[in-house]
Amino acid sequence: MAKAPGWTDDEVEALIESYLEMLKLDLPSLPYSKAEYRRQLMPKLNGRSHSSIEYKYQNLSAVLDELGLPRIDGYQPAKNYQKRLKVIVENYLHHSGDSFFRELRKIADLETPVAKLAHWQSVLVDAPNLNELPLGKVHQHVRKPIKIDYFKRELLNRSLGLAGEKFVVEFERQRLISLGLADLSAEIEHTSQAEGDGTGFDICSFDEQGREHFIEVKTTRGSQNAPFFISPNEIAFSNEYPDQFSIYRVFSYSRQPRLFRMPGEVARNFDIKPSMFMANIKKVF
């Protein structure tokens, strides 16, 4: 059986357009049909199979992950892609992505209601094991600037952060009650609301032995592997109280909120990269 020819640039651009249209609906949890978008895309392609298109969508998820942009949660990243794909995506976003970036800004800034939590165990998932993720080839090329830092805009959206924190407060309340610690469930403190954002954590809850446990909540509409911002104060607090501190990563918030927990020092569990520095004018003596 003859091997299918490689994807042309025109095919890839049609695929990108299809994917980004779905993403604009997926992030704010609006209804859409992946099958319908695939059906509309197929006439623009050179006889590609359904499975080939689905895998290419997964390649796009991997590229968007690497560019620090959100992706469709239902298309898990397939990182074994050709260098040319990333170049085409970057060129497309650089030259034709203005309307997409405008939509991303609107989505990142949306007012966010607190999601309902039926049962705490229904949203708890295992933390991702990065060692088990498929590894792609490392390609060296000049990266074109991306016109929006979506996850930084999410950080600045206080309604999203607050909604995620309230979601975790309810999660902790239900968890403690299920452990027979109903009395402690009434003592959970939403610290960031009571004392402000300078404490190094958002919520003071309790572990199974009734000891205080400090929780920093990071919420995104994106996937579980989406990057997040964390302050030096939060990192320092995790270093000082590693046995009593956890990051609660709430993801896919608008569509189907889930969370995983990462206890201990932040730098032990995450790669920390400086993204901003404070500069003061040097004194000249």
PDB file of C-alpha atoms in Angstrom:
ATOM      1  CA  MET A   1       0.000   0.000   0.000  1.00  0.00           C
ATOM      2  CA  ALA A   2       1.440   3.358  -1.064  1.00  0.00           C
ATOM      3  CA  LYS A   3       2.334   5.800   1.668  1.00  0.00           C
ATOM      4  CA  ALA A   4       0.128   8.917   1.763  1.00  0.00           C
ATOM      5  CA  PRO A   5       1.916  12.038   0.510  1.00  0.00           C
ATOM      6  CA  GLY A   6       3.005  14.640   3.025  1.00  0.00           C
ATOM      7  CA  TRP A   7       0.662  17.436   3.981  1.00  0.00           C
ATOM      8  CA  THR A   8       0.933  20.551   1.829  1.00  0.00           C
ATOM      9  CA  ASP A   9       1.153  24.032   3.327  1.00  0.00           C
ATOM     10  CA  ASP A  10      -2.376  24.794   2.075  1.00  0.00           C
ATOM     11  CA  GLU A  11      -3.720  21.679   3.783  1.00  0.00           C
ATOM     12  CA  VAL A  12      -2.008  22.580   7.045  1.00  0.00           C
ATOM     13  CA  GLU A  13      -3.363  26.130   6.945  1.00  0.00           C
ATOM     14  CA  ALA A  14      -6.891  24.806   6.379  1.00  0.00           C
ATOM     15  CA  LEU A  15      -6.386  22.491   9.352  1.00  0.00           C
ATOM     16  CA  ILE A  16      -5.138  25.379  11.515  1.00  0.00           C
ATOM     17  CA  GLU A  17      -8.190  27.480  10.645  1.00  0.00           C
ATOM     18  CA  SER A  18     -10.495  24.600  11.546  1.00  0.00           C
ATOM     19  CA  TYR A  19      -8.713  23.934  14.842  1.00  0.00           C
ATOM     20  CA  LEU A  20      -8.666  27.569  15.938  1.00  0.00           C
ATOM     21  CA  GLU A  21     -12.377  27.970  15.182  1.00  0.00           C
ATOM     22  CA  MET A  22     -13.079  24.995  17.455  1.00  0.00           C
ATOM     23  CA  LEU A  23     -10.736  26.345  20.132  1.00  0.00           C
ATOM     24  CA  LYS A  24     -12.626  29.651  20.261  1.00  0.00           C
ATOM     25  CA  LEU A  25     -15.740  27.653  21.149  1.00  0.00           C
ATOM     26  CA  ASP A  26     -14.033  25.104  23.382  1.00  0.00           C
ATOM     27  CA  LEU A  27     -12.407  27.528  25.828  1.00  0.00           C
ATOM     28  CA  PRO A  28     -15.623  29.316  26.896  1.00  0.00           C
ATOM     29  CA  SER A  29     -17.505  25.976  26.860  1.00  0.00           C
ATOM     30  CA  LEU A  30     -19.782  26.754  23.913  1.00  0.00           C
ATOM     31  CA  PRO A  31     -21.359  23.803  22.062  1.00  0.00           C
ATOM     32  CA  TYR A  32     -19.772  22.510  18.855  1.00  0.00           C
ATOM     33  CA  SER A  33     -19.221  19.244  17.009  1.00  0.00           C
ATOM     34  CA  LYS A  34     -15.693  18.054  16.262  1.00  0.00           C
ATOM     35  CA  ALA A  35     -17.121  15.640  13.694  1.00  0.00           C
ATOM     36  CA  GLU A  36     -18.881  18.479  11.874  1.00  0.00           C
ATOM     37  CA  TYR A  37     -15.719  20.585  11.725  1.00  0.00           C
ATOM     38  CA  ARG A  38     -13.812  17.581  10.408  1.00  0.00           C
ATOM     39  CA  ARG A  39     -16.516  16.975   7.787  1.00  0.00           C
ATOM     40  CA  GLN A  40     -16.284  20.600   6.618  1.00  0.00           C
ATOM     41  CA  LEU A  41     -12.498  20.357   6.459  1.00  0.00           C
ATOM     42  CA  MET A  42     -12.212  17.163   4.398  1.00  0.00           C
ATOM     43  CA  PRO A  43     -13.057  18.708   0.964  1.00  0.00           C
ATOM     44  CA  LYS A  44     -10.094  21.078   1.443  1.00  0.00           C
ATOM     45  CA  LEU A  45      -7.688  18.165   1.898  1.00  0.00           C
ATOM     46  CA  ASN A  46      -6.213  15.651  -0.517  1.00  0.00           C
ATOM     47  CA  GLY A  47      -8.205  12.580   0.468  1.00  0.00           C
ATOM     48  CA  ARG A  48      -7.012  12.479   4.075  1.00  0.00           C
ATOM     49  CA  SER A  49      -8.571   9.855   6.331  1.00  0.00           C
ATOM     50  CA  HIS A  50     -10.447  10.666   9.517  1.00  0.00           C
ATOM     51  CA  SER A  51      -7.635   9.176  11.599  1.00  0.00           C
ATOM     52  CA  SER A  52      -5.018  11.213   9.741  1.00  0.00           C
ATOM     53  CA  ILE A  53      -6.931  14.435  10.405  1.00  0.00           C
ATOM     54  CA  GLU A  54      -7.448  13.582  14.066  1.00  0.00           C
ATOM     55  CA  TYR A  55      -3.741  12.911  14.529  1.00  0.00           C
ATOM     56  CA  LYS A  56      -2.832  16.168  12.809  1.00  0.00           C
ATOM     57  CA  TYR A  57      -5.171  18.010  15.179  1.00  0.00           C
ATOM     58  CA  GLN A  58      -3.193  16.398  18.013  1.00  0.00           C
ATOM     59  CA  ASN A  59       0.034  17.630  16.407  1.00  0.00           C
ATOM     60  CA  LEU A  60      -1.426  21.141  16.456  1.00  0.00           C
ATOM     61  CA  SER A  61      -2.190  20.765  20.162  1.00  0.00           C
ATOM     62  CA  ALA A  62       1.471  19.951  20.759  1.00  0.00           C
ATOM     63  CA  VAL A  63       2.629  23.006  18.798  1.00  0.00           C
ATOM     64  CA  LEU A  64       0.252  25.342  20.646  1.00  0.00           C
ATOM     65  CA  ASP A  65       1.454  23.903  23.958  1.00  0.00           C
ATOM     66  CA  GLU A  66       5.035  24.713  23.007  1.00  0.00           C
ATOM     67  CA  LEU A  67       4.067  28.243  21.969  1.00  0.00           C
ATOM     68  CA  GLY A  68       2.426  28.877  25.344  1.00  0.00           C
ATOM     69  CA  LEU A  69      -1.064  29.075  23.861  1.00  0.00           C
ATOM     70  CA  PRO A  70      -4.202  27.222  24.971  1.00  0.00           C
ATOM     71  CA  ARG A  71      -5.316  24.106  23.128  1.00  0.00           C
ATOM     72  CA  ILE A  72      -8.402  21.922  22.806  1.00  0.00           C
ATOM     73  CA  ASP A  73      -8.415  19.633  25.811  1.00  0.00           C
ATOM     74  CA  GLY A  74      -9.968  16.782  23.812  1.00  0.00           C
ATOM     75  CA  TYR A  75      -6.998  16.662  21.435  1.00  0.00           C
ATOM     76  CA  GLN A  76      -4.077  15.410  23.506  1.00  0.00           C
ATOM     77  CA  PRO A  77      -0.691  16.622  22.196  1.00  0.00           C
ATOM     78  CA  ALA A  78       1.076  14.316  19.739  1.00  0.00           C
ATOM     79  CA  LYS A  79       4.611  15.662  19.745  1.00  0.00           C
ATOM     80  CA  ASN A  80       6.081  13.549  16.968  1.00  0.00           C
ATOM     81  CA  TYR A  81       5.567  16.164  14.272  1.00  0.00           C
ATOM     82  CA  GLN A  82       7.717  17.568  11.493  1.00  0.00           C
ATOM     83  CA  LYS A  83       9.595  20.832  11.936  1.00  0.00           C
ATOM     84  CA  ARG A  84       7.661  22.367   9.056  1.00  0.00           C
ATOM     85  CA  LEU A  85       4.367  22.183  10.966  1.00  0.00           C
ATOM     86  CA  LYS A  86       5.551  24.506  13.717  1.00  0.00           C
ATOM     87  CA  VAL A  87       6.941  26.971  11.182  1.00  0.00           C
ATOM     88  CA  ILE A  88       3.595  27.084   9.345  1.00  0.00           C
ATOM     89  CA  VAL A  89       1.674  27.587  12.598  1.00  0.00           C
ATOM     90  CA  GLU A  90       3.928  30.443  13.673  1.00  0.00           C
ATOM     91  CA  ASN A  91       3.720  32.093  10.248  1.00  0.00           C
ATOM     92  CA  TYR A  92      -0.065  31.728  10.240  1.00  0.00           C
ATOM     93  CA  LEU A  93      -0.423  33.285  13.691  1.00  0.00           C
ATOM     94  CA  HIS A  94       2.009  36.061  12.810  1.00  0.00           C
ATOM     95  CA  HIS A  95       0.294  37.053   9.559  1.00  0.00           C
ATOM     96  CA  SER A  96      -3.331  35.923   9.902  1.00  0.00           C
ATOM     97  CA  GLY A  97      -3.964  35.481  13.610  1.00  0.00           C
ATOM     98  CA  ASP A  98      -5.323  38.918  14.561  1.00  0.00           C
ATOM     99  CA  SER A  99      -8.975  37.868  14.799  1.00  0.00           C
ATOM    100  CA  PHE A 100      -8.000  34.751  16.752  1.00  0.00           C
ATOM    101  CA  PHE A 101      -5.964  36.779  19.241  1.00  0.00           C
ATOM    102  CA  ARG A 102      -8.833  39.256  19.659  1.00  0.00           C
ATOM    103  CA  GLU A 103     -11.113  36.347  20.539  1.00  0.00           C
ATOM    104  CA  LEU A 104      -8.545  34.935  22.968  1.00  0.00           C
ATOM    105  CA  ARG A 105      -8.365  38.273  24.768  1.00  0.00           C
ATOM    106  CA  LYS A 106     -12.139  38.332  25.129  1.00  0.00           C
ATOM    107  CA  ILE A 107     -12.195  34.745  26.410  1.00  0.00           C
ATOM    108  CA  ALA A 108      -9.354  35.322  28.884  1.00  0.00           C
ATOM    109  CA  ASP A 109     -11.198  38.369  30.248  1.00  0.00           C
ATOM    110  CA  LEU A 110     -14.629  36.718  30.599  1.00  0.00           C
ATOM    111  CA  GLU A 111     -16.438  36.974  33.910  1.00  0.00           C
ATOM    112  CA  THR A 112     -16.389  33.506  35.422  1.00  0.00           C
ATOM    113  CA  PRO A 113     -19.116  32.029  37.636  1.00  0.00           C
ATOM    114  CA  VAL A 114     -18.245  29.496  40.325  1.00  0.00           C
ATOM    115  CA  ALA A 115     -18.646  25.977  38.928  1.00  0.00           C
ATOM    116  CA  LYS A 116     -20.904  23.566  40.793  1.00  0.00           C
ATOM    117  CA  LEU A 117     -19.221  20.597  42.434  1.00  0.00           C
ATOM    118  CA  ALA A 118     -21.366  17.459  42.725  1.00  0.00           C
ATOM    119  CA  HIS A 119     -18.747  15.321  44.480  1.00  0.00           C
ATOM    120  CA  TRP A 120     -15.128  16.095  45.239  1.00  0.00           C
ATOM    121  CA  GLN A 121     -13.772  12.755  44.006  1.00  0.00           C
ATOM    122  CA  SER A 122     -15.396  13.240  40.589  1.00  0.00           C
ATOM    123  CA  VAL A 123     -13.015  16.092  39.687  1.00  0.00           C
ATOM    124  CA  LEU A 124      -9.789  14.840  41.280  1.00  0.00           C
ATOM    125  CA  VAL A 125      -7.267  13.381  38.827  1.00  0.00           C
ATOM    126  CA  ASP A 126      -3.689  12.216  39.107  1.00  0.00           C
ATOM    127  CA  ALA A 127      -1.011  14.801  38.484  1.00  0.00           C
ATOM    128  CA  PRO A 128       0.520  14.465  35.012  1.00  0.00           C
ATOM    129  CA  ASN A 129       3.710  12.441  34.869  1.00  0.00           C
ATOM    130  CA  LEU A 130       5.883  14.307  32.413  1.00  0.00           C
ATOM    131  CA  ASN A 131       8.218  11.325  32.087  1.00  0.00           C
ATOM    132  CA  GLU A 132       5.388   9.363  30.461  1.00  0.00           C
ATOM    133  CA  LEU A 133       4.491  12.015  27.897  1.00  0.00           C
ATOM    134  CA  PRO A 134       5.651  11.384  24.316  1.00  0.00           C
ATOM    135  CA  LEU A 135       8.820  13.283  23.517  1.00  0.00           C
ATOM    136  CA  GLY A 136       9.181  15.213  20.286  1.00  0.00           C
ATOM    137  CA  LYS A 137      12.340  16.106  18.437  1.00  0.00           C
ATOM    138  CA  VAL A 138      14.059  19.307  19.452  1.00  0.00           C
ATOM    139  CA  HIS A 139      14.123  21.795  16.588  1.00  0.00           C
ATOM    140  CA  GLN A 140      16.178  24.969  16.598  1.00  0.00           C
ATOM    141  CA  HIS A 141      14.690  27.909  14.768  1.00  0.00           C
ATOM    142  CA  VAL A 142      13.950  31.580  15.272  1.00  0.00           C
ATOM    143  CA  ARG A 143      10.662  31.975  17.088  1.00  0.00           C
ATOM    144  CA  LYS A 144       8.353  34.712  15.881  1.00  0.00           C
ATOM    145  CA  PRO A 145       6.739  36.797  18.624  1.00  0.00           C
ATOM    146  CA  ILE A 146       3.243  35.686  19.645  1.00  0.00           C
ATOM    147  CA  LYS A 147       0.833  38.594  20.006  1.00  0.00           C
ATOM    148  CA  ILE A 148      -0.852  37.598  23.272  1.00  0.00           C
ATOM    149  CA  ASP A 149       0.156  35.933  26.489  1.00  0.00           C
ATOM    150  CA  TYR A 150      -3.139  34.168  27.090  1.00  0.00           C
ATOM    151  CA  PHE A 151      -2.231  32.672  30.455  1.00  0.00           C
ATOM    152  CA  LYS A 152      -1.003  36.015  31.778  1.00  0.00           C
ATOM    153  CA  ARG A 153      -4.362  37.531  30.843  1.00  0.00           C
ATOM    154  CA  GLU A 154      -6.051  34.677  32.709  1.00  0.00           C
ATOM    155  CA  LEU A 155      -3.919  35.547  35.739  1.00  0.00           C
ATOM    156  CA  LEU A 156      -5.172  39.132  35.579  1.00  0.00           C
ATOM    157  CA  ASN A 157      -8.791  37.956  35.337  1.00  0.00           C
ATOM    158  CA  ARG A 158      -9.644  38.092  39.020  1.00  0.00           C
ATOM    159  CA  SER A 159     -13.079  36.534  38.490  1.00  0.00           C
ATOM    160  CA  LEU A 160     -11.487  33.354  37.076  1.00  0.00           C
ATOM    161  CA  GLY A 161      -8.988  33.113  39.932  1.00  0.00           C
ATOM    162  CA  LEU A 162     -11.651  33.743  42.555  1.00  0.00           C
ATOM    163  CA  ALA A 163     -14.030  31.219  40.987  1.00  0.00           C
ATOM    164  CA  GLY A 164     -11.289  28.582  41.073  1.00  0.00           C
ATOM    165  CA  GLU A 165     -10.515  29.340  44.714  1.00  0.00           C
ATOM    166  CA  LYS A 166     -14.178  29.039  45.723  1.00  0.00           C
ATOM    167  CA  PHE A 167     -14.373  25.779  43.781  1.00  0.00           C
ATOM    168  CA  VAL A 168     -11.436  24.438  45.811  1.00  0.00           C
ATOM    169  CA  VAL A 169     -12.950  25.645  49.104  1.00  0.00           C
ATOM    170  CA  GLU A 170     -16.032  23.535  48.321  1.00  0.00           C
ATOM    171  CA  PHE A 171     -13.795  20.647  47.233  1.00  0.00           C
ATOM    172  CA  GLU A 172     -11.981  20.764  50.569  1.00  0.00           C
ATOM    173  CA  ARG A 173     -15.216  21.062  52.526  1.00  0.00           C
ATOM    174  CA  GLN A 174     -16.614  17.923  50.898  1.00  0.00           C
ATOM    175  CA  ARG A 175     -13.303  16.066  51.272  1.00  0.00           C
ATOM    176  CA  LEU A 176     -13.068  16.744  55.004  1.00  0.00           C
ATOM    177  CA  ILE A 177     -16.688  15.765  55.610  1.00  0.00           C
ATOM    178  CA  SER A 178     -16.077  12.473  53.786  1.00  0.00           C
ATOM    179  CA  LEU A 179     -13.118  11.841  56.128  1.00  0.00           C
ATOM    180  CA  GLY A 180     -15.302  12.349  59.200  1.00  0.00           C
ATOM    181  CA  LEU A 181     -13.842  15.796  59.865  1.00  0.00           C
ATOM    182  CA  ALA A 182     -17.015  17.851  59.487  1.00  0.00           C
ATOM    183  CA  ASP A 183     -16.021  20.086  62.404  1.00  0.00           C
ATOM    184  CA  LEU A 184     -12.818  21.097  60.609  1.00  0.00           C
ATOM    185  CA  SER A 185     -14.670  21.626  57.327  1.00  0.00           C
ATOM    186  CA  ALA A 186     -16.374  24.591  58.971  1.00  0.00           C
ATOM    187  CA  GLU A 187     -12.980  26.101  59.824  1.00  0.00           C
ATOM    188  CA  ILE A 188     -11.549  26.231  56.298  1.00  0.00           C
ATOM    189  CA  GLU A 189     -10.312  29.765  55.668  1.00  0.00           C
ATOM    190  CA  HIS A 190     -10.351  31.464  52.281  1.00  0.00           C
ATOM    191  CA  THR A 191      -7.206  33.360  53.225  1.00  0.00           C
ATOM    192  CA  SER A 192      -6.756  35.373  50.036  1.00  0.00           C
ATOM    193  CA  GLN A 193     -10.201  36.895  50.658  1.00  0.00           C
ATOM    194  CA  ALA A 194      -9.738  37.374  54.394  1.00  0.00           C
ATOM    195  CA  GLU A 195      -6.179  38.726  54.372  1.00  0.00           C
ATOM    196  CA  GLY A 196      -5.304  39.572  50.768  1.00  0.00           C
ATOM    197  CA  ASP A 197      -2.839  38.033  48.331  1.00  0.00           C
ATOM    198  CA  GLY A 198       0.425  38.473  50.238  1.00  0.00           C
ATOM    199  CA  THR A 199       0.364  35.392  52.463  1.00  0.00           C
ATOM    200  CA  GLY A 200       1.875  32.942  49.954  1.00  0.00           C
ATOM    201  CA  PHE A 201      -1.250  30.786  49.719  1.00  0.00           C
ATOM    202  CA  ASP A 202      -4.987  31.121  49.012  1.00  0.00           C
ATOM    203  CA  ILE A 203      -6.717  28.663  51.341  1.00  0.00           C
ATOM    204  CA  CYS A 204      -5.967  27.236  54.775  1.00  0.00           C
ATOM    205  CA  SER A 205      -7.522  23.778  55.053  1.00  0.00           C
ATOM    206  CA  PHE A 206      -6.598  20.601  56.941  1.00  0.00           C
ATOM    207  CA  ASP A 207      -5.053  17.233  56.158  1.00  0.00           C
ATOM    208  CA  GLU A 208      -6.306  13.800  57.238  1.00  0.00           C
ATOM    209  CA  GLN A 209      -4.645  14.185  60.654  1.00  0.00           C
ATOM    210  CA  GLY A 210      -6.266  17.562  61.267  1.00  0.00           C
ATOM    211  CA  ARG A 211      -3.106  19.593  60.672  1.00  0.00           C
ATOM    212  CA  GLU A 212      -3.262  22.872  58.817  1.00  0.00           C
ATOM    213  CA  HIS A 213      -2.585  22.579  55.102  1.00  0.00           C
ATOM    214  CA  PHE A 214      -1.920  25.611  52.907  1.00  0.00           C
ATOM    215  CA  ILE A 215      -3.239  25.594  49.355  1.00  0.00           C
ATOM    216  CA  GLU A 216      -2.271  27.807  46.426  1.00  0.00           C
ATOM    217  CA  VAL A 217      -4.901  27.565  43.679  1.00  0.00           C
ATOM    218  CA  LYS A 218      -3.996  28.012  40.008  1.00  0.00           C
ATOM    219  CA  THR A 219      -6.980  28.023  37.645  1.00  0.00           C
ATOM    220  CA  THR A 220      -7.146  27.911  33.846  1.00  0.00           C
ATOM    221  CA  ARG A 221      -9.688  27.300  31.131  1.00  0.00           C
ATOM    222  CA  GLY A 222      -6.874  25.466  29.371  1.00  0.00           C
ATOM    223  CA  SER A 223      -5.477  21.976  29.762  1.00  0.00           C
ATOM    224  CA  GLN A 224      -3.755  20.353  32.729  1.00  0.00           C
ATOM    225  CA  ASN A 225      -0.340  20.973  31.161  1.00  0.00           C
ATOM    226  CA  ALA A 226      -0.934  24.703  30.641  1.00  0.00           C
ATOM    227  CA  PRO A 227       1.729  26.891  32.292  1.00  0.00           C
ATOM    228  CA  PHE A 228       0.809  29.196  35.150  1.00  0.00           C
ATOM    229  CA  PHE A 229       2.304  32.191  36.905  1.00  0.00           C
ATOM    230  CA  ILE A 230       3.551  31.983  40.474  1.00  0.00           C
ATOM    231  CA  SER A 231       5.038  34.675  42.691  1.00  0.00           C
ATOM    232  CA  PRO A 232       8.392  34.584  44.512  1.00  0.00           C
ATOM    233  CA  ASN A 233       6.421  34.838  47.756  1.00  0.00           C
ATOM    234  CA  GLU A 234       4.428  31.699  46.941  1.00  0.00           C
ATOM    235  CA  ILE A 235       7.604  29.812  46.054  1.00  0.00           C
ATOM    236  CA  ALA A 236       9.286  30.968  49.269  1.00  0.00           C
ATOM    237  CA  PHE A 237       6.287  29.890  51.339  1.00  0.00           C
ATOM    238  CA  SER A 238       6.352  26.426  49.764  1.00  0.00           C
ATOM    239  CA  ASN A 239      10.046  26.172  50.670  1.00  0.00           C
ATOM    240  CA  GLU A 240       9.362  27.161  54.279  1.00  0.00           C
ATOM    241  CA  TYR A 241       6.400  24.806  54.760  1.00  0.00           C
ATOM    242  CA  PRO A 242       6.926  21.970  52.254  1.00  0.00           C
ATOM    243  CA  ASP A 243       5.045  19.405  54.357  1.00  0.00           C
ATOM    244  CA  GLN A 244       1.999  21.660  54.679  1.00  0.00           C
ATOM    245  CA  PHE A 245       1.795  23.192  51.207  1.00  0.00           C
ATOM    246  CA  SER A 246       0.190  22.098  47.929  1.00  0.00           C
ATOM    247  CA  ILE A 247      -0.518  23.574  44.526  1.00  0.00           C
ATOM    248  CA  TYR A 248      -4.072  22.757  43.441  1.00  0.00           C
ATOM    249  CA  ARG A 249      -4.152  23.021  39.651  1.00  0.00           C
ATOM    250  CA  VAL A 250      -7.723  23.557  38.445  1.00  0.00           C
ATOM    251  CA  PHE A 251      -8.016  23.135  34.673  1.00  0.00           C
ATOM    252  CA  SER A 252     -10.637  22.952  31.894  1.00  0.00           C
ATOM    253  CA  TYR A 253     -12.568  25.257  34.191  1.00  0.00           C
ATOM    254  CA  SER A 254     -15.290  26.492  31.860  1.00  0.00           C
ATOM    255  CA  ARG A 255     -16.129  23.128  30.314  1.00  0.00           C
ATOM    256  CA  GLN A 256     -15.507  20.337  32.851  1.00  0.00           C
ATOM    257  CA  PRO A 257     -13.479  21.505  35.862  1.00  0.00           C
ATOM    258  CA  ARG A 258     -10.948  19.050  37.222  1.00  0.00           C
ATOM    259  CA  LEU A 259      -7.955  19.388  39.472  1.00  0.00           C
ATOM    260  CA  PHE A 260      -4.760  17.716  40.532  1.00  0.00           C
ATOM    261  CA  ARG A 261      -2.657  18.340  43.620  1.00  0.00           C
ATOM    262  CA  MET A 262       1.115  18.794  43.839  1.00  0.00           C
ATOM    263  CA  PRO A 263       2.359  18.842  47.452  1.00  0.00           C
ATOM    264  CA  GLY A 264       5.681  20.205  48.619  1.00  0.00           C
ATOM    265  CA  GLU A 265       8.184  22.716  47.296  1.00  0.00           C
ATOM    266  CA  VAL A 266       7.091  24.304  44.035  1.00  0.00           C
ATOM    267  CA  ALA A 267      10.543  24.051  42.464  1.00  0.00           C
ATOM    268  CA  ARG A 268      10.615  20.306  43.177  1.00  0.00           C
ATOM    269  CA  ASN A 269       7.487  19.712  41.092  1.00  0.00           C
ATOM    270  CA  PHE A 270       7.642  22.381  38.383  1.00  0.00           C
ATOM    271  CA  ASP A 271      10.187  23.982  36.085  1.00  0.00           C
ATOM    272  CA  ILE A 272      10.378  27.606  37.187  1.00  0.00           C
ATOM    273  CA  LYS A 273      11.313  30.139  34.522  1.00  0.00           C
ATOM    274  CA  PRO A 274      11.713  33.877  35.240  1.00  0.00           C
ATOM    275  CA  SER A 275       9.296  35.884  33.111  1.00  0.00           C
ATOM    276  CA  MET A 276       9.620  39.383  34.556  1.00  0.00           C
ATOM    277  CA  PHE A 277      12.180  41.388  36.520  1.00  0.00           C
ATOM    278  CA  MET A 278      11.952  44.615  38.510  1.00  0.00           C
ATOM    279  CA  ALA A 279      14.440  47.311  37.512  1.00  0.00           C
ATOM    280  CA  ASN A 280      15.521  50.345  39.530  1.00  0.00           C
ATOM    281  CA  ILE A 281      17.807  53.099  38.321  1.00  0.00           C
ATOM    282  CA  LYS A 282      21.347  52.465  39.498  1.00  0.00           C
ATOM    283  CA  LYS A 283      22.827  54.917  41.936  1.00  0.00           C
ATOM    284  CA  VAL A 284      26.028  56.491  40.693  1.00  0.00           C
ATOM    285  CA  PHE A 285      28.557  57.434  43.351  1.00  0.00           C
TER     286      PHE A 285
END
